PDB file of N, CA and C in Angstrom:
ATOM      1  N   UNK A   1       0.814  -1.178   0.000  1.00  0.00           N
ATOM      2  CA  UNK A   1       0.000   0.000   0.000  1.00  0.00           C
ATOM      3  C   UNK A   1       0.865   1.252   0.000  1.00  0.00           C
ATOM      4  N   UNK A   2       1.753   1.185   0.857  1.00  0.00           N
ATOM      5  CA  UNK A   2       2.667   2.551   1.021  1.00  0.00           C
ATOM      6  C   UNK A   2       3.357   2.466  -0.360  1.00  0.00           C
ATOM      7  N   UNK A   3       3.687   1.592  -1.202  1.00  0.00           N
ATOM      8  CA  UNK A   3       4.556   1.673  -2.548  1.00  0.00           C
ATOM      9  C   UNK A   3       3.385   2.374  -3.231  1.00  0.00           C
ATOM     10  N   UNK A   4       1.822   1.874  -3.592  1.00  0.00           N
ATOM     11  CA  UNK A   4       1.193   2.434  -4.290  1.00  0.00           C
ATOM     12  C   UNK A   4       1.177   4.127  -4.034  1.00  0.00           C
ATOM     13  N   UNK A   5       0.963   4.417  -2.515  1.00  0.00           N
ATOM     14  CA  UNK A   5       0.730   5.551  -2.120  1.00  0.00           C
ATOM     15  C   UNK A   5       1.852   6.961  -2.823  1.00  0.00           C
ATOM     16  N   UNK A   6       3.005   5.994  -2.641  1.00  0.00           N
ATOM     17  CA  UNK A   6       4.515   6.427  -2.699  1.00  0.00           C
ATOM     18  C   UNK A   6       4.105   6.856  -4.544  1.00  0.00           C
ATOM     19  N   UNK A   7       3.797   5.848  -5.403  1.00  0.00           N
ATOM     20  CA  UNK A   7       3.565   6.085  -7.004  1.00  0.00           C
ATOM     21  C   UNK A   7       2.712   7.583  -7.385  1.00  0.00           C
ATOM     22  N   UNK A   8       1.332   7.322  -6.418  1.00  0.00           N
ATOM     23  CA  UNK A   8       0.040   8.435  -7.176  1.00  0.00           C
ATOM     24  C   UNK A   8       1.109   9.891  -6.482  1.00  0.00           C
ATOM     25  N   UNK A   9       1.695   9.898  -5.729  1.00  0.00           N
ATOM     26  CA  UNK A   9       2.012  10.980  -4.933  1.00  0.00           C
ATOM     27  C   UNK A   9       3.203  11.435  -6.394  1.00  0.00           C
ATOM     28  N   UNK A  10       3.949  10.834  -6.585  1.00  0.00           N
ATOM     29  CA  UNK A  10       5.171  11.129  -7.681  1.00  0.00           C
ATOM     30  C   UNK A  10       4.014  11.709  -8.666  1.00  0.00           C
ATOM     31  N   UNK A  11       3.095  11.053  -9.442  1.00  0.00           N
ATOM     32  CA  UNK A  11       2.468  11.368 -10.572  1.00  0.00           C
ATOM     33  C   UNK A  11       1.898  12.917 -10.673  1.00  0.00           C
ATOM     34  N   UNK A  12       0.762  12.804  -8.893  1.00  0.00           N
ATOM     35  CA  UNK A  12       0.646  14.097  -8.593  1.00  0.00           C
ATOM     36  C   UNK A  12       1.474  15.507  -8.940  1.00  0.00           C
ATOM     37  N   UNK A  13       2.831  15.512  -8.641  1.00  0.00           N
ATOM     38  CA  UNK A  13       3.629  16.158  -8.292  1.00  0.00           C
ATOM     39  C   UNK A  13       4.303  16.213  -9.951  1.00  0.00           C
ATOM     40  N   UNK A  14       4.346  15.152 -10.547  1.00  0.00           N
ATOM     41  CA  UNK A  14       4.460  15.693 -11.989  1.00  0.00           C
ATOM     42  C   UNK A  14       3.962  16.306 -12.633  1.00  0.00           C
ATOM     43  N   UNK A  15       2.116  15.958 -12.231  1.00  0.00           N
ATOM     44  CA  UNK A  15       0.875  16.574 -12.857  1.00  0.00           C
ATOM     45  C   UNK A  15       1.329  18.101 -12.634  1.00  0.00           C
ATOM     46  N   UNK A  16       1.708  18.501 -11.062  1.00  0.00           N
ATOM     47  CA  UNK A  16       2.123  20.037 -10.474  1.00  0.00           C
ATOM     48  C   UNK A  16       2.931  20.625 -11.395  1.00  0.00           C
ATOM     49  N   UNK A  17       4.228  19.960 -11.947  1.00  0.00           N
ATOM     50  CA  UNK A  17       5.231  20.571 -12.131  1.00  0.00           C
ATOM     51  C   UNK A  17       4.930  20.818 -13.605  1.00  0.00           C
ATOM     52  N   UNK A  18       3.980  19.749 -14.425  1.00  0.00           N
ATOM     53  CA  UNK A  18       3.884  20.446 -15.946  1.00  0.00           C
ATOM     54  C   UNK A  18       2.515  21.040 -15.737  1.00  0.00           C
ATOM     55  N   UNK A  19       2.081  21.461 -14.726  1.00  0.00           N
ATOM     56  CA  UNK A  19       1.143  22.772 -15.010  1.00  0.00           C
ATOM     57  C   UNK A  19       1.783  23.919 -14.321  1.00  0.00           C
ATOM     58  N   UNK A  20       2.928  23.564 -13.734  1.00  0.00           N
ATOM     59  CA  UNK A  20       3.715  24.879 -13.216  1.00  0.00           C
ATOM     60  C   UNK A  20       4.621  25.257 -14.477  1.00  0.00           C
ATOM     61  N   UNK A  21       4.914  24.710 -15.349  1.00  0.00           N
ATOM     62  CA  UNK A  21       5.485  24.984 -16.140  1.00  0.00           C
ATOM     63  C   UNK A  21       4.571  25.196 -17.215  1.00  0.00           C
ATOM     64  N   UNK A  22       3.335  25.085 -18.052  1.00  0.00           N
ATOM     65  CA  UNK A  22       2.855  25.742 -18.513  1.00  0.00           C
ATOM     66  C   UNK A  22       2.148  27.325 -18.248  1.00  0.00           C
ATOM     67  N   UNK A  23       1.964  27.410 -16.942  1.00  0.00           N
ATOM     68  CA  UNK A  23       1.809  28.938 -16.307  1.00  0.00           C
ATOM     69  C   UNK A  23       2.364  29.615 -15.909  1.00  0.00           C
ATOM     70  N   UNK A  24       4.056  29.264 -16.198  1.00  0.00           N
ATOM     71  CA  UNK A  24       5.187  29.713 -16.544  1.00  0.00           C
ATOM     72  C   UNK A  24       5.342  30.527 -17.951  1.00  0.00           C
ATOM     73  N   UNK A  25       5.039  29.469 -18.815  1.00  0.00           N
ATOM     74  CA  UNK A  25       5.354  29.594 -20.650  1.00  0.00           C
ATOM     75  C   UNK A  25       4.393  30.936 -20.662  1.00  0.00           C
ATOM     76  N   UNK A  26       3.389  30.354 -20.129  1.00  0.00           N
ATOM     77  CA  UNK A  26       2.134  31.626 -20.345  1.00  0.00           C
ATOM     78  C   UNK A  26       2.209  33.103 -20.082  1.00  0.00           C
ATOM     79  N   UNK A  27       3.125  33.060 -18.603  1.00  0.00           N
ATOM     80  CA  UNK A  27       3.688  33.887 -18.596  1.00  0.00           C
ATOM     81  C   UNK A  27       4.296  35.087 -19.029  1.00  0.00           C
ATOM     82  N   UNK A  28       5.341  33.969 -19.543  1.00  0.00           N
ATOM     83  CA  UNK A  28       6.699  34.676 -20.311  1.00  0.00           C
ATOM     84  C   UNK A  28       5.689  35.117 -21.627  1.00  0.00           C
ATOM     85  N   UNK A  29       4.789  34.377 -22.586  1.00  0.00           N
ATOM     86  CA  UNK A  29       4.073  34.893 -23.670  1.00  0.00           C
ATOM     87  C   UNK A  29       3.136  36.408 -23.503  1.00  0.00           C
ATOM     88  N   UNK A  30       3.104  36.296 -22.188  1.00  0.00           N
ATOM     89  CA  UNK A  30       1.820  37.561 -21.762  1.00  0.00           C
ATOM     90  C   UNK A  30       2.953  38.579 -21.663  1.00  0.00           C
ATOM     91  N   UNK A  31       4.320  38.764 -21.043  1.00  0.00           N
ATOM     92  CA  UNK A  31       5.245  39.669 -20.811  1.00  0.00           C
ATOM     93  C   UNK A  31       5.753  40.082 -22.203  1.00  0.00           C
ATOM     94  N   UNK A  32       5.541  39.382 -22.870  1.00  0.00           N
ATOM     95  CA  UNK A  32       6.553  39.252 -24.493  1.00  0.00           C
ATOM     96  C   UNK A  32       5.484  40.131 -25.313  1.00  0.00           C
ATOM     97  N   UNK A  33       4.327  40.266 -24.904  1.00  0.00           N
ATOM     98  CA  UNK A  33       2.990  40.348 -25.821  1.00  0.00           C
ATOM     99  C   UNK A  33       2.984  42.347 -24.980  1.00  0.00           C
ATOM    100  N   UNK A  34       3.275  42.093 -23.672  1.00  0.00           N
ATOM    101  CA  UNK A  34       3.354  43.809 -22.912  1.00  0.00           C
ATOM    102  C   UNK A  34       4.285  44.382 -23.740  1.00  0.00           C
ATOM    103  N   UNK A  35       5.640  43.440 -23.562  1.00  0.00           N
ATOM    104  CA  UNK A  35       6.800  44.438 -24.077  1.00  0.00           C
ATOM    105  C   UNK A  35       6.188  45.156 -25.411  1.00  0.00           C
ATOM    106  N   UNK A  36       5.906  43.872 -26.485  1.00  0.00           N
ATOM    107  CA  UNK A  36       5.481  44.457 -27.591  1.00  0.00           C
ATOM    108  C   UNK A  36       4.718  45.678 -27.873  1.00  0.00           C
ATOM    109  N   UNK A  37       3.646  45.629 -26.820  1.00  0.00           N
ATOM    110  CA  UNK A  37       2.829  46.544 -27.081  1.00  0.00           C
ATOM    111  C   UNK A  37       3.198  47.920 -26.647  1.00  0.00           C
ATOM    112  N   UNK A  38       4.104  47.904 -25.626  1.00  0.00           N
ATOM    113  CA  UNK A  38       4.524  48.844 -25.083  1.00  0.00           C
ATOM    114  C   UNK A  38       5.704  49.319 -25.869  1.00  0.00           C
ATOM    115  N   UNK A  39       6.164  48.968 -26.788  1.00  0.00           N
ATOM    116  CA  UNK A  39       6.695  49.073 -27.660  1.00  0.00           C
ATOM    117  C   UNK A  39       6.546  50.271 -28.890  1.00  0.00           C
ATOM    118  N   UNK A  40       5.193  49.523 -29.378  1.00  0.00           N
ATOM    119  CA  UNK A  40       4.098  50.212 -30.017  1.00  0.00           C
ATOM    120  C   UNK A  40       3.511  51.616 -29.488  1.00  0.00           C
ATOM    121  N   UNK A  41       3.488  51.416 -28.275  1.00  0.00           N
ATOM    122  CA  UNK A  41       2.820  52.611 -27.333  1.00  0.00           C
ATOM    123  C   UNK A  41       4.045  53.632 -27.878  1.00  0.00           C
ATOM    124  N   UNK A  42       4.938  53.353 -27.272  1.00  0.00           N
ATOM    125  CA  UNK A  42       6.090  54.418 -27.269  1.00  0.00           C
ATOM    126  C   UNK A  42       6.388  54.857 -28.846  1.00  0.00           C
ATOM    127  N   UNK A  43       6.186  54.154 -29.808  1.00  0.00           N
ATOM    128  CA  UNK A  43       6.836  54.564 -31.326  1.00  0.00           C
ATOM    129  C   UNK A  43       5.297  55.466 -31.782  1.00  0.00           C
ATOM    130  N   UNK A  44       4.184  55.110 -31.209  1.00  0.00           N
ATOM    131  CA  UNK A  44       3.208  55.965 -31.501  1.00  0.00           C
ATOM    132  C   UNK A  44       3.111  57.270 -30.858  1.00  0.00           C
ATOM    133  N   UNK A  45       3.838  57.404 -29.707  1.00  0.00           N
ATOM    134  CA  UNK A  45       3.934  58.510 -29.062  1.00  0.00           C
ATOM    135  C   UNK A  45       4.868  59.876 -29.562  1.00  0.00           C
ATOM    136  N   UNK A  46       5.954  58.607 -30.075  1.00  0.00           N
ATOM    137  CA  UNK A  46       7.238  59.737 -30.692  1.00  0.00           C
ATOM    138  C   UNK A  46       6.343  59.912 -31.647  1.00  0.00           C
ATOM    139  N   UNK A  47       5.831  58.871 -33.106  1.00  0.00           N
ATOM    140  CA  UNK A  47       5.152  59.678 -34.015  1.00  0.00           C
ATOM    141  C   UNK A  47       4.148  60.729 -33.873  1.00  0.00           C
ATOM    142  N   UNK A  48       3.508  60.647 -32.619  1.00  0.00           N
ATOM    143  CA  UNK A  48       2.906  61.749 -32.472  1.00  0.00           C
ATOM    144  C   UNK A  48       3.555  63.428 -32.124  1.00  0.00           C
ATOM    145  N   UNK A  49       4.454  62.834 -31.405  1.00  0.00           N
ATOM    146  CA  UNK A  49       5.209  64.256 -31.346  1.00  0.00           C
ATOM    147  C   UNK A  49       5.827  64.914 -32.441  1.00  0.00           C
ATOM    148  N   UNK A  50       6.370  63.858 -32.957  1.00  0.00           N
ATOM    149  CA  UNK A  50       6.796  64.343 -34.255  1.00  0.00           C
ATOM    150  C   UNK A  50       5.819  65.703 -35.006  1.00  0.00           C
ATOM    151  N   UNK A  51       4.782  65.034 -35.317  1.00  0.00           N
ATOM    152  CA  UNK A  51       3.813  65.704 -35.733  1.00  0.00           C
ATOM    153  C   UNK A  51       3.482  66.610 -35.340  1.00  0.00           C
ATOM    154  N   UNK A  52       3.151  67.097 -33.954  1.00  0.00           N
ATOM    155  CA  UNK A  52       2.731  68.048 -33.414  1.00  0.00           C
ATOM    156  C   UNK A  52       3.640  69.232 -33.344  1.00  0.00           C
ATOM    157  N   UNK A  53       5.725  68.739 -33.526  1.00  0.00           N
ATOM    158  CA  UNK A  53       6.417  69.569 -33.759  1.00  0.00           C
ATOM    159  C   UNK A  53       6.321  70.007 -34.929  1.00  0.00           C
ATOM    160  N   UNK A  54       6.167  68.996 -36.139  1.00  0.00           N
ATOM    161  CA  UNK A  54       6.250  69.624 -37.739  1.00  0.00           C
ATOM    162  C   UNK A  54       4.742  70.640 -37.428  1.00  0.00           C
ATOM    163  N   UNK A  55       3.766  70.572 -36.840  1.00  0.00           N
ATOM    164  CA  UNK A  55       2.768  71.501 -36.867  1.00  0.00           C
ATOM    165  C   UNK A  55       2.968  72.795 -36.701  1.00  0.00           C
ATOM    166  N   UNK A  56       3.512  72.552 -35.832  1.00  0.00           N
ATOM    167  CA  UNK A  56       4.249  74.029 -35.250  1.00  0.00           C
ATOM    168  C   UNK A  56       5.151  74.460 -35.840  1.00  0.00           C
ATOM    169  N   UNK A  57       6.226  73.694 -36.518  1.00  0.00           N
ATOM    170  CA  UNK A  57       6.927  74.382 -37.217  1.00  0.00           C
ATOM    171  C   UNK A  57       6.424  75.148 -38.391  1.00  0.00           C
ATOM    172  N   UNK A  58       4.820  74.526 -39.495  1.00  0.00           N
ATOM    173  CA  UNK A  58       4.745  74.794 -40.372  1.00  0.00           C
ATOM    174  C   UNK A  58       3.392  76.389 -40.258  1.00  0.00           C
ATOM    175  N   UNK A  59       3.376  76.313 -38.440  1.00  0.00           N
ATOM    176  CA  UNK A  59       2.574  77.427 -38.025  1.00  0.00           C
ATOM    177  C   UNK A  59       3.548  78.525 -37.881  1.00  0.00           C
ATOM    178  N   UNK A  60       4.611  78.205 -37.367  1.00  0.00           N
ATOM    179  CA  UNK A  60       5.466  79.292 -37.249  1.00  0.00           C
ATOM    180  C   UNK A  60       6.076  80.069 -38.862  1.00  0.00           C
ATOM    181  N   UNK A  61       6.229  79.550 -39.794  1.00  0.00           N
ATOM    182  CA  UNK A  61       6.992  79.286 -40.951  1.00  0.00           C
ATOM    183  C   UNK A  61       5.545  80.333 -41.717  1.00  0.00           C
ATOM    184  N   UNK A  62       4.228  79.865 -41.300  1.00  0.00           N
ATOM    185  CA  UNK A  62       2.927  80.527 -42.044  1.00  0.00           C
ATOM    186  C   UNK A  62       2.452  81.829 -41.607  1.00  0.00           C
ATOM    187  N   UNK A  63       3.004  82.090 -40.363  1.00  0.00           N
ATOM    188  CA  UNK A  63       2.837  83.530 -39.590  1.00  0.00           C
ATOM    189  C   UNK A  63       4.153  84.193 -40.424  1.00  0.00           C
ATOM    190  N   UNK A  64       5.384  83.745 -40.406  1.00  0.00           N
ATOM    191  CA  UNK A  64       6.411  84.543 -41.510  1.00  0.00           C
ATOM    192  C   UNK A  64       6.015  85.047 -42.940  1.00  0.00           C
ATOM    193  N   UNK A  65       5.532  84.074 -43.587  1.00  0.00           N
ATOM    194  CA  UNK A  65       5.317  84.338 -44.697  1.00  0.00           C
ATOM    195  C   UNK A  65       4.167  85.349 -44.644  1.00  0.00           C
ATOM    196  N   UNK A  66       2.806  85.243 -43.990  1.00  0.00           N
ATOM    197  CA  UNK A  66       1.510  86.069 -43.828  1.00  0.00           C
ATOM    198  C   UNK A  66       2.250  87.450 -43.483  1.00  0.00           C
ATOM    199  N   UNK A  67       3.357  87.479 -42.572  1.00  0.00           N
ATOM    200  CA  UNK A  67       3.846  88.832 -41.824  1.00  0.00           C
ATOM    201  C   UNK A  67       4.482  89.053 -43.370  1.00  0.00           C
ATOM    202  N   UNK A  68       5.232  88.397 -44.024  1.00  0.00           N
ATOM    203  CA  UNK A  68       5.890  89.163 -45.032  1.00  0.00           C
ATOM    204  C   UNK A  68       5.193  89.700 -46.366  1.00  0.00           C
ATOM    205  N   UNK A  69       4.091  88.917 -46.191  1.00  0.00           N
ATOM    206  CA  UNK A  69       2.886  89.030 -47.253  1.00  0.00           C
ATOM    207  C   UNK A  69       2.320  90.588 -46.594  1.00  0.00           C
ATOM    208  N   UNK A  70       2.372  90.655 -45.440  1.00  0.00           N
ATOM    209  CA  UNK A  70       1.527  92.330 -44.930  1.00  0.00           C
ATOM    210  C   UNK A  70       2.367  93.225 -45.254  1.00  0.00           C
ATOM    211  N   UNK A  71       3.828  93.400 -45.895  1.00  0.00           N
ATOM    212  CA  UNK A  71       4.546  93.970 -45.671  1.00  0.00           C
ATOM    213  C   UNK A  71       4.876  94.530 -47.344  1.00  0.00           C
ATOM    214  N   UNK A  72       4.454  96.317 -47.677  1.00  0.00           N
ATOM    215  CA  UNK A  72       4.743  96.370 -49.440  1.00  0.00           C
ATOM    216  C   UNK A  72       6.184  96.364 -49.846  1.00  0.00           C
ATOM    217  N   UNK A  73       6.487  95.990 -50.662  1.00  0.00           N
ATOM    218  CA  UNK A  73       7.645  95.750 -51.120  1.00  0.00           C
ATOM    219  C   UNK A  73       8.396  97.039 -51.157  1.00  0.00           C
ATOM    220  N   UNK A  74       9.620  97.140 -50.794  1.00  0.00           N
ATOM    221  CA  UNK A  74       9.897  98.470 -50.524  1.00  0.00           C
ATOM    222  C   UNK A  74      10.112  99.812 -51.867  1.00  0.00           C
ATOM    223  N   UNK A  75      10.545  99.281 -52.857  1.00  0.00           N
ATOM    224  CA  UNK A  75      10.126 100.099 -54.028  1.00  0.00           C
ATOM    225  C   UNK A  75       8.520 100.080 -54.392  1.00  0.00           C
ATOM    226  N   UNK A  76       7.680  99.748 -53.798  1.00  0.00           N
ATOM    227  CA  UNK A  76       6.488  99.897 -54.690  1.00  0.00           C
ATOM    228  C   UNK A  76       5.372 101.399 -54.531  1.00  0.00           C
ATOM    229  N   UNK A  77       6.040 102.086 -53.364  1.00  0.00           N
ATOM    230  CA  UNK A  77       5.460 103.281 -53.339  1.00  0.00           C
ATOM    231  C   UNK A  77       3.841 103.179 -52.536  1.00  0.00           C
ATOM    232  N   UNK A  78       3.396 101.887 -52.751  1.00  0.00           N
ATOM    233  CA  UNK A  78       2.046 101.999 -51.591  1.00  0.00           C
ATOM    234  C   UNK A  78       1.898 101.654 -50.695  1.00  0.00           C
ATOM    235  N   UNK A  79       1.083 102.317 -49.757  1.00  0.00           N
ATOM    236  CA  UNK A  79       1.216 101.676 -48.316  1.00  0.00           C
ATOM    237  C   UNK A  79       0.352 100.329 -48.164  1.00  0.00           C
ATOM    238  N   UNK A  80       0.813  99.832 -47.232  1.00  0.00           N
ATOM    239  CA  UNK A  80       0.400  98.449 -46.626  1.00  0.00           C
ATOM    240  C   UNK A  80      -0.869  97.955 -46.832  1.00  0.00           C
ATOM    241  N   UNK A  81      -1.757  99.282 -46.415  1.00  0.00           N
ATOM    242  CA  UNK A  81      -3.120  98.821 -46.516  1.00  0.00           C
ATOM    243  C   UNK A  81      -3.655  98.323 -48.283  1.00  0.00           C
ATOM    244  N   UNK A  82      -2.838  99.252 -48.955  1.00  0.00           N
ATOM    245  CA  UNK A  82      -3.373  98.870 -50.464  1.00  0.00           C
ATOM    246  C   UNK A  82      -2.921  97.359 -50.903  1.00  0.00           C
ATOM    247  N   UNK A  83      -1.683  97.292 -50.744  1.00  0.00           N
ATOM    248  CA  UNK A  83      -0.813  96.064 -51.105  1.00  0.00           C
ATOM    249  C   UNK A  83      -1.933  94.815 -50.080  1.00  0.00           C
ATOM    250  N   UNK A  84      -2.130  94.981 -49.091  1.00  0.00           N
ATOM    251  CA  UNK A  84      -2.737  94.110 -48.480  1.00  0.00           C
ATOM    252  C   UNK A  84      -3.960  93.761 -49.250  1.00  0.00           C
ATOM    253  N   UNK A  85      -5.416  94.640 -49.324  1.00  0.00           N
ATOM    254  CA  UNK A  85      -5.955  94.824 -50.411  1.00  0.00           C
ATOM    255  C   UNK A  85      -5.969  94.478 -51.311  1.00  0.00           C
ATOM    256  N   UNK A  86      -5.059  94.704 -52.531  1.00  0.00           N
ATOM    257  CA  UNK A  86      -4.764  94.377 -53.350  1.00  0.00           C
ATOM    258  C   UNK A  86      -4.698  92.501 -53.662  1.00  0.00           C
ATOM    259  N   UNK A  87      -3.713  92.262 -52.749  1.00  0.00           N
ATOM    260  CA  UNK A  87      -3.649  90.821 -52.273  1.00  0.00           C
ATOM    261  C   UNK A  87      -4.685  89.929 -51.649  1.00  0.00           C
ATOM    262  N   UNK A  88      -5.619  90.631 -51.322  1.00  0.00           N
ATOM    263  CA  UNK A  88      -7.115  89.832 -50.737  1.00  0.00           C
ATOM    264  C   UNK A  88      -7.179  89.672 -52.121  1.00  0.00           C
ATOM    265  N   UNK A  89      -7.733  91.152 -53.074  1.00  0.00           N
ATOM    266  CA  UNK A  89      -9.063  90.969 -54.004  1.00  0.00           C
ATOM    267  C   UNK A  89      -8.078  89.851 -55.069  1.00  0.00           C
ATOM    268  N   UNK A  90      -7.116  90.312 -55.104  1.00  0.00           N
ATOM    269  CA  UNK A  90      -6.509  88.595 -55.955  1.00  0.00           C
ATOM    270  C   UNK A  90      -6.580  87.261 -55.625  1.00  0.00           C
ATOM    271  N   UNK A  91      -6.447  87.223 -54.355  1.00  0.00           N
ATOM    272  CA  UNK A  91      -6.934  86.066 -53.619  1.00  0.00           C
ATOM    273  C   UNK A  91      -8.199  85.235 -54.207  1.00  0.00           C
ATOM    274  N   UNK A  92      -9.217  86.362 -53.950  1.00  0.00           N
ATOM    275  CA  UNK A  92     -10.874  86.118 -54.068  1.00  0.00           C
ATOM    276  C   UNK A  92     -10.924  86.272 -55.745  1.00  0.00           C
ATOM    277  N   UNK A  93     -10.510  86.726 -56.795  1.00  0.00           N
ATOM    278  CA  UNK A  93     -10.794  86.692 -57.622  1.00  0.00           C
ATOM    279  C   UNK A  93     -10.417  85.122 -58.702  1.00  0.00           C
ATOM    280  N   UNK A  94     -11.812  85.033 -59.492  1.00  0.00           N
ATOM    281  CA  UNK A  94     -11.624  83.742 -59.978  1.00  0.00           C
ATOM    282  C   UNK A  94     -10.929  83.555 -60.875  1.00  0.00           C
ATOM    283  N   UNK A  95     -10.246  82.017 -60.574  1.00  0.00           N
ATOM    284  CA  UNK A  95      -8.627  82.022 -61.597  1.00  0.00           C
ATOM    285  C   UNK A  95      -9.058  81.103 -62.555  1.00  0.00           C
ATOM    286  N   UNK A  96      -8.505  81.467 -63.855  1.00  0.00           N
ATOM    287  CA  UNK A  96      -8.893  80.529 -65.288  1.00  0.00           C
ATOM    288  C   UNK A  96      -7.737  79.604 -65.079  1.00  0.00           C
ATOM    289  N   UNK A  97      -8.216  78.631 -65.463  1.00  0.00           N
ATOM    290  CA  UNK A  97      -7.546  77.363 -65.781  1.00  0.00           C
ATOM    291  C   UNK A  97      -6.163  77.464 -66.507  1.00  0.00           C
ATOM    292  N   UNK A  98      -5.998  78.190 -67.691  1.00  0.00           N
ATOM    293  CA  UNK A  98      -5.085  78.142 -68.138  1.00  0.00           C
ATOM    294  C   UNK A  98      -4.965  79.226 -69.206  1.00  0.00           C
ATOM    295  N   UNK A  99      -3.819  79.783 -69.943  1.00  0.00           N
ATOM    296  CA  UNK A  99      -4.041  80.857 -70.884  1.00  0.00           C
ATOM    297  C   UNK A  99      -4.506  80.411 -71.906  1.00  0.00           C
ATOM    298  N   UNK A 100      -4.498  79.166 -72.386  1.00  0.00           N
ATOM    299  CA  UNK A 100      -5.092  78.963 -73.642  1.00  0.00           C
ATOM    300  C   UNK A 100      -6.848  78.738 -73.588  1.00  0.00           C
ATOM    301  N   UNK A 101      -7.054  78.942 -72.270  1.00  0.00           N
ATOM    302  CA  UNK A 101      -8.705  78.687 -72.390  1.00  0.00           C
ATOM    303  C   UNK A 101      -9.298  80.483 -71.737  1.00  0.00           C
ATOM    304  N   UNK A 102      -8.150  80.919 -71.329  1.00  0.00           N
ATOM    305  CA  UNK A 102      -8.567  82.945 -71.722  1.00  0.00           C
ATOM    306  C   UNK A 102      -8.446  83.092 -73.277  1.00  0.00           C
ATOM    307  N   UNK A 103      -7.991  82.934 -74.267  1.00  0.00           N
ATOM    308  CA  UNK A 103      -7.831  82.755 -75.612  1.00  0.00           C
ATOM    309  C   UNK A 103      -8.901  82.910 -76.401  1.00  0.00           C
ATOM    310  N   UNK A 104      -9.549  81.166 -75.816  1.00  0.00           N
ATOM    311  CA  UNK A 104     -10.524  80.543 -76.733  1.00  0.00           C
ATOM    312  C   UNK A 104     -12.061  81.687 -76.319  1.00  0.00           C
ATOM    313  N   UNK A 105     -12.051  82.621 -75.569  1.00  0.00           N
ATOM    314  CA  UNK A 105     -13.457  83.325 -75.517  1.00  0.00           C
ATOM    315  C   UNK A 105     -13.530  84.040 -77.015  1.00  0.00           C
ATOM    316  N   UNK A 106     -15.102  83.870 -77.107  1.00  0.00           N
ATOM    317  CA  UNK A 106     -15.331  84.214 -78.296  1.00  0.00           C
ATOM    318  C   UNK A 106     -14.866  85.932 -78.190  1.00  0.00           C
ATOM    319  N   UNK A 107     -15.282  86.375 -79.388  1.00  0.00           N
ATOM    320  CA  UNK A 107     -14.735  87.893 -79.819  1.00  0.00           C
ATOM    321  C   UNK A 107     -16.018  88.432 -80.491  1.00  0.00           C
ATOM    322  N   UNK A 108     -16.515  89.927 -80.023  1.00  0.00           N
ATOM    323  CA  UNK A 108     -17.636  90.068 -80.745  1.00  0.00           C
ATOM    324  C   UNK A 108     -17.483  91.083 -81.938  1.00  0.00           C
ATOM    325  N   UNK A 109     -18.321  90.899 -82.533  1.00  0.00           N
ATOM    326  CA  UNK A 109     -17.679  91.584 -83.944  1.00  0.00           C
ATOM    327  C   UNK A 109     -17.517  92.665 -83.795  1.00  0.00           C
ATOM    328  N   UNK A 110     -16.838  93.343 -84.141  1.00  0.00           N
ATOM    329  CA  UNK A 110     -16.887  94.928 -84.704  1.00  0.00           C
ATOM    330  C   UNK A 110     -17.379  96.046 -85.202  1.00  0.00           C
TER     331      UNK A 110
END
């Protein structure tokens, strides 16, 4: 009896050790699966910054140009407000496609 006892007790204890070792493996797969993601976390973070610096850079870069756009060219003799002006109503005014289709408008006779 004590030999049998002595057997189920070993088996037991094997049964233990390969489910201690599969919730081991499992483990290590769940840590491997964090790193990864945390991984991910962090390369999405820099790409985000990234971005938010090129934003700013291309805000800072658009206030230069707008400031240099307010500003008349120094031979042109008009003040700011006209040149500014001037530069809206071109803005707003509608642009043809191309010179060869200003061309093609008909012509009325003479």
């Amino acid at each position: 009896m004590a030999l049998g006892y002595a057997y189920m007790k070993g088996a037991e204890s094997g049964r233990a050790d390969s489910q201690e070792a599969a919730l081991r493996a499992q483990i290590e797969t769940l840590r491997e699966d964090l790193r990864i993601t945390m991984r991910a976390a962090e390369q999405a973070a820099a790409q985000q910054a990234a971005a938010k610096a090129r934003e700013a850079n291309l805000n800072e870069r658009l206030k230069t140009y707008e400031s240099a756009l307010a500003q008349p060219p120094a031979d042109s003799g008009f003040p700011a407000d006209d040149v500014r002006g001037l530069r809206e109503a071109h803005a707003l005014s509608p642009r043809r496609s191309s010179p060869a289709a200003s061309r093609s408008r008909p012509t009325w006779p003479r």
